[in-house]
């Protein structure tokens, strides 16, 4: 009997037009600019935003803050690239690992936050020479590590930060909404991480069977094939990861922590550069980033566009002196942490698509020729 090995499964055919169509790139830009324009119009009734912009002094400290923000974004990319290198046993070179990281980030920019860049990560890894089945296994591992980061550090940050500071003071609707949304989403993350832990570390067969039973229900039956694939991937992931030593987990989780902390520190760097009088708020600024990113996980817009700009300016509004200044900081934050990656993706994706789609089609043609040859030989015999 031939054994079905999930690690050697073929890569799917890639349709570049569907994967990265122009409207997927333009939509988040349009949403983000639309929300920013509305906020400019709204705040213009209360203050002169042109005056706010002119009041921004680009001093050496300001440029230091912007430089640190860019450095922290590089730290984010370094951490994730290091994680890809470790997960693949250094099969990926640094350049390849950075390319996979940038492609995943670009995908996160053009897909809803709930989907994320990892949904296409196995295709990106496969394009760099990693077998598709193994690439799927590795992306399951990265998903688990990212979720585990939130499960571990969110309660720590909430415990170490007074509630009226991390969730804003007062009884405003925003404060109550943030608190409720944060804990609801965190509960979902905790449950999902527990399922991933059981599925890829402890009891993959049990979880696979449970998923199979659940998706046999009539109203879930149309997702049954996807659920079975998820179960198979958990089995394959478990076989590879359970054999890894403790030092391996320290390295990959260390890369995960480095990447997320670096992403969060971008905001601290901007506050440091533009609002030096608020240095005493640096811990609160950092802690609130955990709340922002947990809330953005349920954003229906691509890359959290629109919601990110609004949430940032409103959430940090009690720290920043004016609403106009908060909006300016929100725009700077999104340029460095979002639009920069959107631009990088636009630059590298066309070349990646040409090489990858061509390679997949070449493989498909060879496989088709081989199948015809096998069929002819079988017919002659």
Coordinates of C-alpha atoms in Angstrom, one line a residue:
X1 CA 0.0 0.0 0.0
X2 CA 1.3 3.4 -0.9
X3 CA 1.7 5.8 2.0
X4 CA 0.4 9.3 1.7
X5 CA 3.1 11.6 2.9
X6 CA 1.8 15.1 3.5
X7 CA 5.3 16.5 3.5
X8 CA 5.6 15.7 -0.2
X9 CA 2.3 17.1 -1.5
X10 CA 2.6 19.2 -4.6
X11 CA 2.3 22.9 -4.6
X12 CA -1.0 24.4 -5.9
X13 CA -1.2 26.3 -9.1
X14 CA -0.7 30.0 -8.5
X15 CA -2.9 32.5 -10.2
X16 CA -1.0 35.8 -9.8
X17 CA -3.9 37.9 -10.9
X18 CA -6.1 36.6 -8.2
X19 CA -3.4 36.5 -5.5
X20 CA -2.3 40.1 -5.9
X21 CA -4.8 41.9 -8.1
X22 CA -4.6 45.7 -8.4
X23 CA -7.9 46.3 -6.6
X24 CA -6.5 44.4 -3.5
X25 CA -3.7 47.0 -3.4
X26 CA -5.8 50.0 -4.1
X27 CA -8.6 49.1 -1.7
X28 CA -6.6 49.5 1.6
X29 CA -5.0 52.7 0.3
X30 CA -8.5 54.1 -0.5
X31 CA -9.9 53.1 2.9
X32 CA -7.0 54.5 4.8
X33 CA -6.9 57.8 2.9
X34 CA -10.7 58.1 3.2
X35 CA -10.7 57.7 7.0
X36 CA -7.7 60.1 7.3
X37 CA -9.5 62.7 5.1
X38 CA -12.7 62.4 7.3
X39 CA -10.6 62.8 10.5
X40 CA -8.9 65.9 9.0
X41 CA -12.3 67.3 8.1
X42 CA -13.7 66.5 11.6
X43 CA -10.8 67.9 13.5
X44 CA -10.5 71.0 11.3
X45 CA -13.7 72.3 13.1
X46 CA -11.9 72.3 16.4
X47 CA -8.3 73.3 15.5
X48 CA -6.2 74.6 12.6
X49 CA -4.5 71.4 11.3
X50 CA -2.2 73.4 9.0
X51 CA -1.0 75.2 12.2
X52 CA -0.4 71.8 13.9
X53 CA 1.6 70.6 10.9
X54 CA 3.7 73.8 10.9
X55 CA 4.3 73.4 14.6
X56 CA 6.0 70.1 14.1
X57 CA 9.7 70.9 14.6
X58 CA 12.1 68.4 12.9
X59 CA 14.9 68.7 15.4
X60 CA 17.8 66.3 15.8
X61 CA 15.6 64.5 18.4
X62 CA 12.8 64.2 15.9
X63 CA 15.1 62.6 13.3
X64 CA 16.5 60.3 16.0
X65 CA 12.9 59.2 16.8
X66 CA 12.2 58.5 13.1
X67 CA 15.5 56.7 12.7
X68 CA 14.7 54.5 15.7
X69 CA 11.3 53.8 14.3
X70 CA 12.8 52.5 11.1
X71 CA 15.5 50.6 13.0
X72 CA 12.7 48.9 15.0
X73 CA 10.9 47.9 11.8
X74 CA 14.1 46.3 10.6
X75 CA 14.3 44.5 14.0
X76 CA 10.8 43.2 13.2
X77 CA 12.0 41.9 9.9
X78 CA 15.2 40.5 11.3
X79 CA 13.3 38.6 14.0
X80 CA 10.9 36.9 11.6
X81 CA 13.7 36.2 9.1
X82 CA 15.7 34.6 11.8
X83 CA 12.7 32.5 12.7
X84 CA 12.3 31.3 9.1
X85 CA 16.0 30.4 9.0
X86 CA 15.7 28.5 12.3
X87 CA 12.5 26.7 11.3
X88 CA 14.1 25.5 8.0
X89 CA 17.4 24.4 9.7
X90 CA 19.1 27.3 7.8
X91 CA 18.0 25.9 4.5
X92 CA 16.9 29.4 3.6
X93 CA 19.7 32.0 3.1
X94 CA 19.2 35.4 4.8
X95 CA 18.2 37.0 1.5
X96 CA 15.5 34.3 0.9
X97 CA 14.3 34.5 4.5
X98 CA 13.9 38.3 4.2
X99 CA 12.0 37.9 0.9
X100 CA 9.6 35.5 2.4
X101 CA 9.1 37.9 5.4
X102 CA 8.4 40.9 3.1
X103 CA 6.0 38.9 0.9
X104 CA 4.1 37.7 4.0
X105 CA 4.0 41.3 5.3
X106 CA 2.7 42.6 2.0
X107 CA 0.0 39.9 2.0
X108 CA -1.0 41.1 5.5
X109 CA -1.3 44.6 4.0
X110 CA -3.8 43.6 1.3
X111 CA -5.9 41.0 3.2
X112 CA -8.2 41.3 6.3
X113 CA -6.3 41.1 9.6
X114 CA -8.1 37.9 10.4
X115 CA -6.5 36.3 7.3
X116 CA -3.0 37.6 7.7
X117 CA 0.2 37.0 5.7
X118 CA 0.7 33.4 6.9
X119 CA -2.2 32.2 4.8
X120 CA 0.0 32.4 1.7
X121 CA 3.3 31.8 3.6
X122 CA 3.6 28.2 2.4
X123 CA 3.5 29.4 -1.2
X124 CA 6.3 31.9 -0.5
X125 CA 8.4 29.3 1.2
X126 CA 7.8 26.8 -1.6
X127 CA 9.0 29.4 -4.1
X128 CA 12.3 29.5 -2.2
X129 CA 12.9 25.8 -2.5
X130 CA 11.0 24.4 0.5
X131 CA 8.8 21.4 -0.3
X132 CA 5.2 22.5 -0.2
X133 CA 4.1 20.0 2.5
X134 CA 6.9 21.0 4.7
X135 CA 6.3 24.7 4.1
X136 CA 2.7 24.2 5.3
X137 CA 4.1 22.5 8.4
X138 CA 6.4 25.4 9.1
X139 CA 3.7 28.0 8.6
X140 CA 1.5 26.1 11.1
X141 CA 4.4 26.4 13.5
X142 CA 4.7 30.2 12.9
X143 CA 1.0 30.6 13.5
X144 CA 1.2 28.8 16.8
X145 CA 4.2 30.9 17.9
X146 CA 2.5 34.2 17.0
X147 CA -0.6 33.2 18.9
X148 CA 1.4 32.0 21.9
X149 CA 3.2 35.4 22.1
X150 CA -0.2 37.1 22.7
X151 CA -1.4 34.4 25.1
X152 CA 1.8 34.8 27.2
X153 CA 2.5 38.6 27.1
X154 CA -1.0 40.2 27.0
X155 CA -1.9 39.2 30.6
X156 CA 1.6 40.3 31.8
X157 CA 1.2 43.7 30.3
X158 CA -2.3 44.1 31.7
X159 CA -1.1 43.0 35.1
X160 CA 1.8 45.4 35.1
X161 CA -0.1 48.4 33.8
X162 CA -2.9 50.1 35.8
X163 CA -6.3 49.5 34.1
X164 CA -7.1 53.2 33.8
X165 CA -3.9 53.7 31.9
X166 CA -3.9 50.7 29.5
X167 CA -7.6 51.0 28.8
X168 CA -7.8 54.8 29.2
X169 CA -9.4 56.6 32.1
X170 CA -13.0 57.5 32.5
X171 CA -16.2 55.8 31.5
X172 CA -16.1 56.6 27.8
X173 CA -17.7 54.3 25.3
X174 CA -14.2 53.9 23.7
X175 CA -12.7 52.7 27.0
X176 CA -15.4 50.2 27.7
X177 CA -15.4 49.0 24.0
X178 CA -11.7 48.5 24.0
X179 CA -11.8 46.6 27.3
X180 CA -14.6 44.3 26.1
X181 CA -13.2 43.7 22.6
X182 CA -9.7 43.0 24.0
X183 CA -10.8 40.3 26.4
X184 CA -13.3 38.7 23.9
X185 CA -10.6 38.5 21.2
X186 CA -8.0 37.4 23.7
X187 CA -10.3 34.6 24.9
X188 CA -10.6 33.5 21.2
X189 CA -6.8 33.6 20.8
X190 CA -6.4 31.5 24.0
X191 CA -8.8 28.9 22.8
X192 CA -7.3 28.8 19.3
X193 CA -3.8 28.5 20.7
X194 CA -4.8 25.6 22.9
X195 CA -6.3 23.9 19.9
X196 CA -3.0 24.4 18.0
X197 CA -1.0 23.2 20.9
X198 CA -3.0 20.0 21.2
X199 CA -3.2 19.6 17.4
X200 CA 0.5 20.0 16.6
X201 CA 2.2 19.1 19.9
X202 CA 0.2 16.8 22.2
X203 CA -2.8 15.1 20.6
X204 CA -2.8 15.7 16.8
X205 CA -4.8 12.6 16.0
X206 CA -7.5 13.4 18.6
X207 CA -7.8 17.0 17.3
X208 CA -7.9 15.8 13.7
X209 CA -10.8 13.4 14.6
X210 CA -12.7 16.1 16.5
X211 CA -12.4 18.5 13.6
X212 CA -13.6 15.8 11.2
X213 CA -16.7 15.1 13.3
X214 CA -17.6 18.8 13.7
X215 CA -17.3 19.5 10.0
X216 CA -19.6 16.6 9.1
X217 CA -22.5 18.7 10.4
X218 CA -24.8 19.8 7.6
X219 CA -24.2 23.5 7.9
X220 CA -20.4 23.1 8.1
X221 CA -20.1 20.4 5.4
X222 CA -19.0 22.8 2.6
X223 CA -15.8 23.5 4.6
X224 CA -15.2 19.8 5.3
X225 CA -12.3 19.4 2.8
X226 CA -10.5 22.4 4.2
X227 CA -11.0 21.1 7.7
X228 CA -9.6 17.7 6.7
X229 CA -6.5 19.4 5.2
X230 CA -6.0 21.4 8.4
X231 CA -6.1 18.1 10.4
X232 CA -3.6 16.5 8.0
X233 CA -1.3 19.5 8.3
X234 CA -1.5 19.2 12.1
X235 CA -0.4 15.6 12.0
X236 CA 2.5 16.4 9.7
X237 CA 3.5 19.4 11.8
X238 CA 3.4 17.3 15.0
X239 CA 5.8 14.7 13.5
X240 CA 8.4 17.3 12.7
X241 CA 8.1 19.6 15.7
X242 CA 7.9 17.0 18.5
X243 CA 11.4 15.8 17.6
X244 CA 12.9 19.3 18.0
X245 CA 15.1 20.0 21.1
X246 CA 14.2 22.7 23.7
X247 CA 16.9 25.0 22.3
X248 CA 15.1 25.1 19.0
X249 CA 11.9 26.4 20.7
X250 CA 13.9 29.0 22.6
X251 CA 15.3 30.4 19.3
X252 CA 12.1 30.5 17.3
X253 CA 10.1 32.0 20.2
X254 CA 12.9 34.4 20.8
X255 CA 12.7 35.5 17.1
X256 CA 8.9 35.9 17.6
X257 CA 9.3 38.1 20.7
X258 CA 11.9 40.2 19.0
X259 CA 9.7 40.8 16.0
X260 CA 6.6 41.8 17.9
X261 CA 8.4 43.9 20.5
X262 CA 10.3 45.7 17.7
X263 CA 7.0 46.4 15.9
X264 CA 5.5 47.9 19.1
X265 CA 8.5 50.0 19.9
X266 CA 8.0 52.0 16.6
X267 CA 5.3 54.0 18.4
X268 CA 7.5 54.6 21.4
X269 CA 10.2 55.9 19.0
X270 CA 7.7 58.3 17.3
X271 CA 6.5 59.7 20.7
X272 CA 10.1 60.1 21.8
X273 CA 10.9 62.1 18.7
X274 CA 7.8 64.3 18.4
X275 CA 6.6 64.6 22.0
X276 CA 9.6 64.6 24.3
X277 CA 7.6 66.0 27.2
X278 CA 5.7 62.6 27.4
X279 CA 8.7 60.4 28.1
X280 CA 7.0 59.3 31.4
X281 CA 4.3 57.7 29.3
X282 CA 6.7 55.4 27.4
X283 CA 5.6 52.2 29.3
X284 CA 1.9 53.0 28.8
X285 CA 2.5 53.7 25.1
X286 CA 4.2 50.3 24.7
X287 CA 1.5 48.5 26.8
X288 CA -1.3 50.0 24.7
X289 CA 0.2 48.5 21.5
X290 CA -0.8 45.1 22.8
X291 CA -4.4 46.2 23.0
X292 CA -4.3 47.8 19.6
X293 CA -3.0 44.7 17.8
X294 CA -5.4 42.4 19.6
X295 CA -8.3 44.6 18.6
X296 CA -7.1 44.8 15.0
X297 CA -7.1 41.0 14.7
X298 CA -10.9 41.3 14.1
X299 CA -10.6 44.1 11.6
X300 CA -12.6 43.4 8.4
X301 CA -10.5 45.8 6.3
X302 CA -7.3 44.9 4.5
X303 CA -4.3 45.4 6.8
X304 CA -6.6 47.1 9.3
X305 CA -6.7 50.2 7.1
X306 CA -9.0 52.9 8.3
X307 CA -9.6 51.3 11.7
X308 CA -5.9 51.5 12.5
X309 CA -5.7 55.3 11.9
X310 CA -8.9 56.0 13.8
X311 CA -8.0 53.7 16.7
X312 CA -4.5 55.1 17.1
X313 CA -5.6 58.8 17.1
X314 CA -8.5 58.1 19.5
X315 CA -6.7 55.7 21.8
X316 CA -3.6 57.9 22.3
X317 CA -5.7 61.1 22.4
X318 CA -5.5 61.3 26.2
X319 CA -1.7 61.4 26.0
X320 CA -1.2 63.7 23.0
X321 CA -1.9 67.4 23.6
X322 CA -4.2 67.9 20.6
X323 CA -6.3 65.7 18.3
X324 CA -4.4 67.1 15.3
X325 CA -1.1 66.0 16.7
X326 CA -2.5 62.5 17.4
X327 CA -3.7 62.3 13.8
X328 CA -0.2 63.4 12.6
X329 CA 1.4 60.7 14.7
X330 CA -1.1 58.1 13.4
X331 CA -0.2 59.0 9.8
X332 CA 3.6 58.7 10.6
X333 CA 3.0 55.4 12.3
X334 CA 1.1 54.0 9.3
X335 CA 3.6 55.3 6.8
X336 CA 6.5 53.5 8.6
X337 CA 4.7 50.3 9.6
X338 CA 2.2 49.8 6.8
X339 CA 2.6 51.9 3.6
X340 CA 6.3 51.3 3.5
X341 CA 5.7 47.5 3.2
X342 CA 2.9 48.1 0.7
X343 CA 5.4 50.0 -1.5
X344 CA 8.1 47.3 -1.0
X345 CA 5.6 44.6 -1.9
X346 CA 4.5 46.4 -5.1
X347 CA 8.2 46.6 -6.1
X348 CA 9.1 42.9 -5.4
X349 CA 5.9 41.0 -6.1
X350 CA 5.9 41.4 -10.0
X351 CA 9.3 39.8 -10.2
X352 CA 8.4 37.1 -7.7
X353 CA 5.2 36.3 -9.6
X354 CA 7.0 36.0 -13.0
X355 CA 9.6 33.6 -11.6
X356 CA 7.3 31.6 -9.4
X357 CA 4.3 31.2 -11.8
X358 CA 6.7 30.3 -14.6
X359 CA 8.3 27.6 -12.4
X360 CA 5.0 26.2 -11.3
X361 CA 3.8 26.0 -14.9
X362 CA 7.0 24.3 -16.0
X363 CA 6.6 21.8 -13.2
X364 CA 3.0 21.2 -14.2
X365 CA 4.0 20.7 -17.9
X366 CA 6.7 18.2 -16.9
X367 CA 4.3 16.3 -14.6
X368 CA 1.6 16.2 -17.4
X369 CA 4.2 14.8 -19.8
X370 CA 5.3 12.2 -17.3
X371 CA 1.7 11.2 -16.6
X372 CA 1.1 10.7 -20.3
X373 CA 4.2 8.7 -20.7
X374 CA 3.2 6.5 -17.7
X375 CA -0.2 6.0 -19.2
X376 CA 1.2 5.0 -22.6
X377 CA 3.5 2.5 -21.0
X378 CA 0.7 1.1 -18.9
X379 CA -1.5 0.8 -22.0
X380 CA 1.2 -1.0 -24.0
X381 CA 1.8 -3.4 -21.2

